Short mmCIF file of C-alpha atoms (C1' of nucleotides) in Angstrom, two decimals:
data_model
loop_
_atom_site.label_atom_id
_atom_site.label_comp_id
_atom_site.label_asym_id
_atom_site.label_seq_id
_atom_site.Cartn_x
_atom_site.Cartn_y
_atom_site.Cartn_z
CA MET A 924 -1.42 4.42 -0.75
CA ARG A 925 -0.72 3.03 -4.15
CA LEU A 926 -1.24 -0.28 -5.76
CA PRO A 927 2.04 -2.10 -6.61
CA GLU A 928 3.09 -1.30 -10.15
CA GLY A 929 3.50 -4.90 -10.55
CA VAL A 930 -0.29 -5.34 -11.01
CA GLU A 931 -0.21 -3.24 -14.08
CA TRP A 932 2.75 -5.20 -15.39
CA ALA A 933 0.98 -8.55 -14.87
CA LEU A 934 -2.32 -6.99 -16.48
CA HIS A 935 -0.41 -5.85 -19.51
CA CYS A 936 1.46 -9.22 -19.95
CA THR A 937 -1.60 -11.19 -19.64
CA TRP A 938 -3.24 -9.19 -22.29
CA LEU A 939 -0.26 -9.62 -24.75
CA LEU A 940 -0.14 -13.50 -23.97
CA THR A 941 -3.75 -13.44 -25.10
CA LEU A 942 -2.99 -11.78 -28.39
CA ALA A 943 0.02 -14.29 -28.79
CA ARG A 944 -1.84 -17.34 -27.51
CA ASP A 945 -1.79 -19.15 -30.94
CA GLY A 946 1.90 -18.86 -31.33
CA ASP A 947 4.89 -20.10 -29.26
CA ALA A 948 5.08 -19.45 -25.52
CA LEU A 949 6.92 -15.97 -24.59
CA PRO A 950 9.53 -16.02 -22.09
CA ALA A 951 9.89 -13.53 -19.59
CA ARG A 952 12.91 -12.15 -21.44
CA ARG A 953 10.68 -11.14 -24.25
CA LEU A 954 7.87 -9.98 -22.40
CA ALA A 955 10.37 -7.56 -20.25
CA GLU A 956 11.91 -6.46 -23.56
CA PHE A 957 8.74 -5.59 -25.19
CA TYR A 958 7.49 -3.46 -22.08
CA GLY A 959 11.00 -2.09 -21.09
CA LEU A 960 10.82 -3.74 -17.66
CA PRO A 961 13.25 -5.33 -15.49
CA GLU A 962 13.42 -9.10 -16.64
CA ALA A 963 13.97 -10.53 -13.20
CA TYR A 964 11.33 -8.95 -11.35
CA LEU A 965 8.82 -9.41 -14.05
CA ALA A 966 9.68 -13.28 -13.98
CA LYS A 967 8.90 -12.95 -10.43
CA LEU A 968 5.51 -11.72 -11.05
CA LEU A 969 4.77 -14.00 -13.83
CA LYS A 970 5.74 -16.93 -11.34
CA ALA A 971 2.98 -15.64 -9.22
CA LEU A 972 0.59 -15.64 -11.89
CA VAL A 973 1.56 -19.46 -12.62
CA ARG A 974 1.07 -20.23 -8.80
CA ALA A 975 -2.48 -18.70 -9.19
CA GLY A 976 -3.22 -21.00 -12.16
CA VAL A 977 -3.55 -17.96 -14.59
CA LEU A 978 -0.56 -18.82 -16.77
CA SER A 979 1.39 -22.07 -17.41
CA ALA A 980 5.04 -22.19 -17.82
CA THR A 981 7.34 -24.32 -19.99
CA SER A 982 11.10 -24.72 -19.42
CA GLY A 983 13.69 -25.14 -21.72
CA PRO A 984 14.45 -23.62 -25.22
CA ARG A 985 11.47 -22.38 -26.97
CA GLY A 986 9.78 -22.39 -23.54
CA GLY A 987 8.07 -19.38 -21.61
CA PHE A 988 4.74 -18.47 -20.58
CA ARG A 989 1.08 -18.82 -22.17
CA LEU A 990 -2.42 -18.67 -20.93
CA ALA A 991 -3.39 -21.58 -18.82
CA ARG A 992 -6.95 -21.00 -19.47
CA PRO A 993 -9.17 -19.21 -22.40
CA PRO A 994 -9.14 -15.46 -21.79
CA GLU A 995 -12.72 -15.43 -21.30
CA ALA A 996 -12.18 -17.49 -18.23
CA ILE A 997 -9.68 -14.99 -16.59
CA THR A 998 -10.91 -11.88 -14.94
CA VAL A 999 -8.80 -8.99 -14.10
CA ALA A 1000 -9.68 -9.54 -10.42
CA GLN A 1001 -7.85 -13.09 -10.62
CA VAL A 1002 -4.86 -11.39 -11.99
CA VAL A 1003 -4.77 -8.70 -9.44
CA GLU A 1004 -5.30 -11.29 -6.59
CA ALA A 1005 -2.64 -13.53 -8.06
CA VAL A 1006 -0.05 -10.52 -7.63
CA GLU A 1007 -1.23 -8.94 -4.69
CA GLY A 1008 -2.19 -11.90 -2.62
CA GLN A 1009 -5.62 -12.42 -1.31
CA SER A 1010 -5.14 -10.15 1.76
CA PRO A 1011 -8.10 -7.45 1.98
CA LEU A 1012 -7.29 -3.91 1.40
CA PHE A 1013 -8.79 -3.31 4.60
CA HIS A 1014 -8.01 -5.37 7.73
CA CYS A 1015 -9.81 -4.42 10.84
CA MET A 1016 -7.48 -4.38 13.81
CA GLU A 1017 -10.27 -4.22 16.35
CA ILE A 1018 -9.24 -1.35 18.39
CA ARG A 1019 -12.48 -1.00 19.85
CA GLN A 1020 -11.25 -4.02 22.02
CA ARG A 1021 -8.34 -2.10 23.23
CA GLY A 1022 -7.75 0.74 25.72
CA PRO A 1023 -9.10 1.30 29.42
CA VAL A 1024 -12.84 0.46 28.40
CA PRO A 1025 -12.32 -2.52 26.03
CA LEU A 1026 -15.51 -3.71 24.10
CA THR A 1027 -15.25 -7.51 24.11
CA GLY A 1028 -17.66 -10.31 24.16
CA ALA A 1029 -20.86 -10.71 22.32
CA ALA A 1030 -20.78 -7.03 21.32
CA CYS A 1031 -17.74 -7.86 18.72
CA ARG A 1032 -19.42 -10.71 17.06
CA LYS A 1033 -20.57 -8.43 14.44
CA PRO A 1034 -18.00 -6.03 12.68
CA CYS A 1035 -18.23 -2.45 13.70
CA GLY A 1036 -19.89 0.05 11.18
CA ILE A 1037 -16.55 1.18 9.96
CA ALA A 1038 -15.58 -2.20 8.96
CA LYS A 1039 -18.69 -2.79 7.28
CA VAL A 1040 -18.48 0.22 5.13
CA MET A 1041 -14.70 -0.65 4.27
CA HIS A 1042 -15.59 -4.06 3.28
CA ARG A 1043 -18.74 -2.97 1.25
CA ALA A 1044 -16.64 -0.60 -0.73
CA GLU A 1045 -13.90 -3.14 -1.22
CA ARG A 1046 -16.51 -5.59 -2.44
CA ALA A 1047 -17.61 -3.15 -5.04
CA TRP A 1048 -14.05 -2.57 -5.96
CA ARG A 1049 -13.53 -6.38 -6.66
CA LYS A 1050 -16.89 -6.78 -8.37
CA GLU A 1051 -15.98 -4.18 -10.79
CA LEU A 1052 -12.44 -5.95 -11.48
CA ALA A 1053 -14.16 -9.39 -11.98
CA ALA A 1054 -16.76 -8.01 -14.34
CA THR A 1055 -14.15 -7.70 -16.77
CA THR A 1056 -12.15 -10.42 -18.39
CA VAL A 1057 -8.94 -10.65 -20.28
CA ALA A 1058 -10.99 -11.25 -23.49
CA ASP A 1059 -12.86 -8.06 -22.86
CA LEU A 1060 -9.63 -6.19 -22.70
CA VAL A 1061 -8.59 -7.51 -26.03
CA GLU A 1062 -11.62 -6.61 -27.56
CA THR A 1063 -11.90 -3.10 -26.42
CA SER A 1064 -8.21 -2.58 -27.30
CA GLY A 1065 -7.56 0.16 -29.87
CA ILE A 1066 -6.33 -1.24 -33.37
CA GLY A 1067 -3.16 0.63 -32.83
CA ALA A 1068 -2.26 -1.46 -29.75
CA VAL A 1069 -3.08 -4.72 -31.54
CA THR A 1070 -0.77 -3.86 -34.56
CA ARG A 1071 1.92 -2.90 -32.47
CA VAL A 1072 1.98 -6.37 -30.87
CA SER A 1073 1.61 -8.07 -34.28
CA THR A 1074 4.29 -6.14 -35.76
CA TRP A 1075 6.60 -6.80 -32.89
CA LEU A 1076 5.58 -10.65 -32.65
CA ALA A 1077 6.62 -10.89 -36.44
CA THR A 1078 10.10 -9.93 -35.57
CA LEU A 1079 10.69 -12.62 -33.29
CA PRO A 1080 13.18 -15.55 -34.26
CA GLY A 1081 10.57 -18.27 -34.02
CA ALA A 1082 8.07 -16.31 -36.07
CA SER A 1083 5.94 -18.64 -38.27
CA MET B 1347 -1.17 -4.45 -0.52
CA ARG B 1348 -3.00 -3.01 2.48
CA LEU B 1349 -4.64 0.35 3.53
CA PRO B 1350 -2.59 2.13 6.22
CA GLU B 1351 -3.64 1.42 9.72
CA GLY B 1352 -4.16 5.07 10.28
CA VAL B 1353 -7.22 5.39 8.01
CA GLU B 1354 -9.00 3.02 10.47
CA TRP B 1355 -7.80 4.98 13.44
CA ALA B 1356 -8.85 8.38 11.89
CA LEU B 1357 -12.33 6.80 11.34
CA HIS B 1358 -12.85 5.58 14.78
CA CYS B 1359 -11.71 8.88 16.30
CA THR B 1360 -13.89 10.91 14.02
CA TRP B 1361 -16.94 8.58 15.09
CA LEU B 1362 -16.08 9.07 18.63
CA LEU B 1363 -15.70 12.99 18.23
CA THR B 1364 -19.30 12.89 16.80
CA LEU B 1365 -20.40 11.17 19.94
CA ALA B 1366 -18.73 13.79 22.14
CA ARG B 1367 -19.59 16.75 19.84
CA ASP B 1368 -21.77 18.50 22.53
CA GLY B 1369 -19.13 18.49 25.26
CA ASP B 1370 -15.51 19.84 25.33
CA ALA B 1371 -12.92 19.21 22.74
CA LEU B 1372 -10.97 15.88 23.16
CA PRO B 1373 -7.08 16.09 22.98
CA ALA B 1374 -5.20 13.69 21.18
CA ARG B 1375 -4.02 12.34 24.48
CA ARG B 1376 -7.42 11.26 25.58
CA LEU B 1377 -8.31 9.93 22.12
CA ALA B 1378 -5.00 7.75 22.18
CA GLU B 1379 -5.84 6.47 25.58
CA PHE B 1380 -9.28 5.38 24.60
CA TYR B 1381 -8.09 3.36 21.88
CA GLY B 1382 -4.92 2.11 23.15
CA LEU B 1383 -2.74 3.91 20.24
CA PRO B 1384 0.57 5.80 20.06
CA GLU B 1385 -0.43 9.27 21.21
CA ALA B 1386 2.12 11.19 18.89
CA TYR B 1387 1.36 9.33 15.68
CA LEU B 1388 -2.41 9.77 16.32
CA ALA B 1389 -1.65 13.47 16.65
CA LYS B 1390 0.06 13.42 13.34
CA LEU B 1391 -3.09 11.95 11.65
CA LEU B 1392 -5.49 14.20 13.55
CA LYS B 1393 -3.36 17.09 12.35
CA ALA B 1394 -4.05 15.91 8.71
CA LEU B 1395 -7.78 15.88 9.46
CA VAL B 1396 -7.70 19.38 10.45
CA ARG B 1397 -5.81 20.40 7.48
CA ALA B 1398 -8.48 18.56 5.38
CA GLY B 1399 -11.11 20.67 7.16
CA VAL B 1400 -12.69 17.61 8.94
CA LEU B 1401 -11.80 18.63 12.41
CA SER B 1402 -10.81 21.88 14.23
CA ALA B 1403 -8.27 22.02 16.74
CA THR B 1404 -7.98 24.27 19.83
CA SER B 1405 -4.57 24.74 21.70
CA GLY B 1406 -3.96 25.24 25.49
CA PRO B 1407 -5.76 23.74 28.44
CA ARG B 1408 -9.20 22.28 27.89
CA GLY B 1409 -8.06 22.39 24.17
CA GLY B 1410 -8.16 19.47 21.73
CA PHE B 1411 -10.01 18.35 18.43
CA ARG B 1412 -13.81 18.58 17.59
CA LEU B 1413 -15.70 18.29 14.34
CA ALA B 1414 -15.53 21.30 12.16
CA ARG B 1415 -18.59 20.26 10.38
CA PRO B 1416 -21.64 18.51 11.27
CA PRO B 1417 -21.48 14.77 10.88
CA GLU B 1418 -24.08 14.39 8.30
CA ALA B 1419 -21.54 16.87 5.96
CA ILE B 1420 -18.64 14.33 6.62
CA THR B 1421 -18.25 11.31 4.64
CA VAL B 1422 -16.16 8.26 5.09
CA ALA B 1423 -14.29 8.94 1.82
CA GLN B 1424 -13.25 12.41 2.96
CA VAL B 1425 -11.85 10.94 5.96
CA VAL B 1426 -9.83 8.42 4.14
CA GLU B 1427 -8.68 11.07 1.56
CA ALA B 1428 -7.56 13.25 4.13
CA VAL B 1429 -5.13 10.62 5.60
CA GLU B 1430 -4.34 8.90 2.51
CA GLY B 1431 -3.76 12.15 0.41
CA GLN B 1432 -5.84 12.19 -2.78
CA SER B 1433 -3.31 10.17 -4.84
CA PRO B 1434 -5.28 7.33 -6.94
CA LEU B 1435 -5.02 3.68 -5.88
CA PHE B 1436 -4.04 2.88 -9.47
CA HIS B 1437 -1.54 5.11 -11.44
CA CYS B 1438 -1.03 4.22 -15.01
CA MET B 1439 2.71 4.24 -15.82
CA GLU B 1440 1.88 3.93 -19.55
CA ILE B 1441 4.41 1.19 -20.24
CA ARG B 1442 2.83 0.79 -23.64
CA GLN B 1443 4.98 3.85 -24.44
CA ARG B 1444 8.02 2.06 -23.46
CA GLY B 1445 10.00 -0.72 -24.93
CA PRO B 1446 11.57 -1.16 -28.59
CA VAL B 1447 7.92 -0.59 -30.38
CA PRO B 1448 6.63 2.52 -28.25
CA LEU B 1449 3.04 3.27 -28.90
CA THR B 1450 3.14 7.07 -28.75
CA GLY B 1451 1.23 10.14 -30.39
CA ALA B 1452 -2.50 9.91 -31.07
CA ALA B 1453 -3.03 6.33 -30.03
CA CYS B 1454 -2.10 7.37 -26.27
CA ARG B 1455 -4.76 10.25 -25.78
CA LYS B 1456 -7.07 7.62 -24.38
CA PRO B 1457 -6.33 5.39 -21.44
CA CYS B 1458 -5.66 1.99 -22.23
CA GLY B 1459 -8.32 -0.74 -21.47
CA ILE B 1460 -6.37 -1.84 -18.28
CA ALA B 1461 -6.47 1.65 -16.85
CA LYS B 1462 -9.97 2.19 -17.74
CA VAL B 1463 -10.93 -0.98 -15.91
CA MET B 1464 -8.81 0.05 -12.83
CA HIS B 1465 -10.23 3.68 -12.70
CA ARG B 1466 -13.85 2.36 -13.06
CA ALA B 1467 -13.15 0.14 -10.02
CA GLU B 1468 -11.67 2.69 -7.95
CA ARG B 1469 -14.54 5.01 -8.83
CA ALA B 1470 -16.81 2.42 -7.33
CA TRP B 1471 -14.81 1.94 -4.22
CA ARG B 1472 -14.89 5.83 -3.69
CA LYS B 1473 -18.49 5.85 -4.20
CA GLU B 1474 -19.36 3.63 -1.60
CA LEU B 1475 -17.11 5.31 0.78
CA ALA B 1476 -18.90 8.74 -0.19
CA ALA B 1477 -22.12 7.23 0.35
CA THR B 1478 -21.80 6.90 3.99
CA THR B 1479 -21.50 9.88 6.22
CA VAL B 1480 -20.05 9.90 9.86
CA ALA B 1481 -23.62 10.47 11.08
CA ASP B 1482 -24.68 7.28 9.46
CA LEU B 1483 -21.93 5.51 11.27
CA VAL B 1484 -23.25 6.75 14.90
CA GLU B 1485 -26.68 5.76 13.83
CA THR B 1486 -25.83 2.24 13.03
CA SER B 1487 -23.62 1.94 16.02
CA GLY B 1488 -24.40 -0.67 18.47
CA ILE B 1489 -26.09 0.50 21.79
CA GLY B 1490 -22.94 -1.23 23.41
CA ALA B 1491 -20.57 0.78 21.55
CA VAL B 1492 -22.15 3.92 22.37
CA THR B 1493 -22.67 3.29 26.08
CA ARG B 1494 -18.93 2.47 26.23
CA VAL B 1495 -18.16 6.00 24.97
CA SER B 1496 -20.60 7.78 27.35
CA THR B 1497 -19.36 5.71 30.31
CA TRP B 1498 -15.66 6.60 29.46
CA LEU B 1499 -16.48 10.33 28.75
CA ALA B 1500 -18.06 10.65 32.10
CA THR B 1501 -14.77 9.61 33.82
CA LEU B 1502 -12.91 12.49 32.21
CA PRO B 1503 -11.82 15.21 34.59
CA GLY B 1504 -13.97 18.05 32.89
CA ALA B 1505 -17.07 15.97 32.73
CA SER B 1506 -20.11 18.05 33.25
"C1'" DG C 637 -14.18 41.23 46.78
"C1'" DA C 638 -12.75 42.80 41.99
"C1'" DG C 639 -9.63 43.49 38.41
"C1'" DT C 640 -5.15 42.66 36.66
"C1'" DA C 641 -0.50 40.82 35.46
"C1'" DT C 642 2.01 36.76 36.02
"C1'" DT C 643 2.76 32.29 36.15
"C1'" DT C 644 2.05 27.94 34.47
"C1'" DA C 645 0.60 23.76 32.58
"C1'" DC C 646 -1.38 22.19 28.56
"C1'" DT C 647 -2.25 21.88 23.68
"C1'" DC C 648 -1.16 21.64 18.70
"C1'" DG C 649 2.45 21.84 14.94
"C1'" DG C 650 6.30 20.61 12.28
"C1'" DA C 651 10.88 18.17 11.93
"C1'" DT C 652 13.34 13.91 12.67
"C1'" DA C 653 14.63 8.58 13.02
"C1'" DC C 654 13.09 3.47 12.33
"C1'" DT C 655 10.61 -0.63 10.18
"C1'" DC C 656 8.45 -3.54 6.75
"C1'" DG C 657 6.59 -4.42 1.87
"C1'" DC C 658 7.39 -3.63 -2.56
"C1'" DT C 659 11.15 -3.17 -6.00
"C1'" DG C 660 15.13 -5.22 -7.97
"C1'" DT C 661 18.73 -8.79 -8.46
"C1'" DC C 662 21.16 -13.06 -8.45
"C1'" DC C 663 22.37 -18.22 -9.14
"C1'" DG C 664 20.84 -22.96 -9.28
"C1'" DA C 665 17.65 -26.97 -11.17
"C1'" DG C 666 15.41 -28.93 -15.15
"C1'" DT C 667 14.21 -29.36 -19.75
"C1'" DA C 668 14.21 -29.71 -24.66
"C1'" DG C 669 16.32 -28.73 -28.74
"C1'" DG C 670 20.49 -29.48 -31.78
"C1'" DG C 671 24.72 -31.74 -32.59
"C1'" DC C 672 27.52 -35.64 -33.05
"C1'" DC C 673 28.52 -40.40 -33.54
"C1'" DG C 674 27.97 -45.14 -35.04
"C1'" DG C 675 25.26 -48.49 -37.58
"C1'" DC D 533 20.58 -42.18 -44.46
"C1'" DC D 534 18.63 -43.23 -39.91
"C1'" DG D 535 18.58 -43.96 -35.04
"C1'" DG D 536 20.19 -43.04 -30.46
"C1'" DC D 537 23.09 -40.65 -27.23
"C1'" DC D 538 25.13 -36.65 -25.45
"C1'" DC D 539 25.77 -31.80 -24.84
"C1'" DT D 540 24.58 -27.33 -24.61
"C1'" DA D 541 21.96 -23.25 -24.18
"C1'" DC D 542 17.71 -21.82 -22.69
"C1'" DT D 543 13.95 -21.51 -19.51
"C1'" DC D 544 11.81 -21.50 -15.13
"C1'" DG D 545 12.26 -21.45 -9.81
"C1'" DG D 546 13.41 -19.98 -5.35
"C1'" DA D 547 16.67 -17.28 -2.12
"C1'" DC D 548 19.04 -12.73 -1.20
"C1'" DA D 549 19.72 -6.89 -1.24
"C1'" DG D 550 17.75 -1.77 -1.64
"C1'" DC D 551 14.51 1.86 -1.26
"C1'" DG D 552 10.42 4.24 -0.02
"C1'" DA D 553 5.89 4.87 2.30
"C1'" DG D 554 4.09 4.25 6.61
"C1'" DT D 555 5.08 4.14 11.41
"C1'" DA D 556 6.65 5.96 15.63
"C1'" DT D 557 8.61 9.69 18.22
"C1'" DC D 558 10.49 14.15 19.75
"C1'" DC D 559 10.69 19.02 21.15
"C1'" DG D 560 9.31 23.85 20.32
"C1'" DA D 561 5.59 27.76 19.57
"C1'" DG D 562 1.04 29.22 21.15
"C1'" DT D 563 -2.63 29.50 24.13
"C1'" DA D 564 -5.80 29.73 27.86
"C1'" DA D 565 -6.64 28.86 32.57
"C1'" DA D 566 -5.33 29.26 37.25
"C1'" DT D 567 -2.86 31.86 40.54
"C1'" DA D 568 -1.11 35.61 43.12
"C1'" DC D 569 -0.84 40.22 43.81
"C1'" DT D 570 -2.72 44.92 44.16
"C1'" DC D 571 -6.26 48.21 45.19
#
DNA sequence: GAGTATTTACTCGGATACTCGCTGTCCGAGTAGGGCCGG
DNA sequence: CCGGCCCTACTCGGACAGCGAGTATCCGAGTAAATACTC
């Protein structure tokens, strides 16, 4: 099993938009160009981020995407959930209720031990993702990564 | 994204084999019957558990699967990895090295902040899975689940 | 009855199709900036 | 020169194909028990 690659793209783009939040909005065309990604599919992901309230979109010339909230209020978990949907990694199929001797009734009110462990692990995973904000990502970015973005932003047509 | 359903099946079967470890080996046919699962596909998963050293298989009449190690020495993480393969949930594609202004050289020796967060979260996930053994699952099982298995095992042809 | 060779039925093991979600793509609706015209 | 109108080009938004991992399945190799036969 593997997390969709789009999660990584969404995180990188959100990080980039944080660095550029004082300037104009960046269209999907530019973001895809910067990271060498397929434009149309990246637009699909950014759309999901807009629906989740992480980004805001502007149509028309000089339009594009920008952060909908300050980066301190955007966690990595929220970006992941925006792309992935909020479906849990583990969904118990209740196979204990199947077969010739099904276990049903009051015995199944509580999840089984396997589901408990999987859910506990998933909570630990999400907790770590929620503990880091996009602002934290920017702060811990290497100086090389930041200057790389600044240099590229300066080459854009609408650079101030 | 969703974990494969086979992970759940493998965990339930390992748990069941722990309860039955004093008796005969259980063939995939019986396990699939008990949980109402497709026999051939379950056999494929059990095969993976054998390759991982979690189960041992015996061919021929009265053959089947049993635990290869005491249940205290089998963690949930090992069962998950046996089925899933040990590929990580998040694999950084290094998109920072792509595009018109690639970031290459010494700046990419260390993983980016996004990869760090994802890896940290994944370690937390695996740590929780490794903290629980199959023996723990049996101990915390409800009495209903245990009696259900005992009742069913008694109906088997080779029941002692 | 005991031992042995044979038969038999049952098991795992690997190789082979099918299905759904992630990936990738397209065109249409909407918007805002720029250009043109008239006053 | 200034204001208003129109046009254009650019953006997002939703709907439509392609591929790979997961799902499902089959048949062959191997084994151990049960059987039949012989002594």
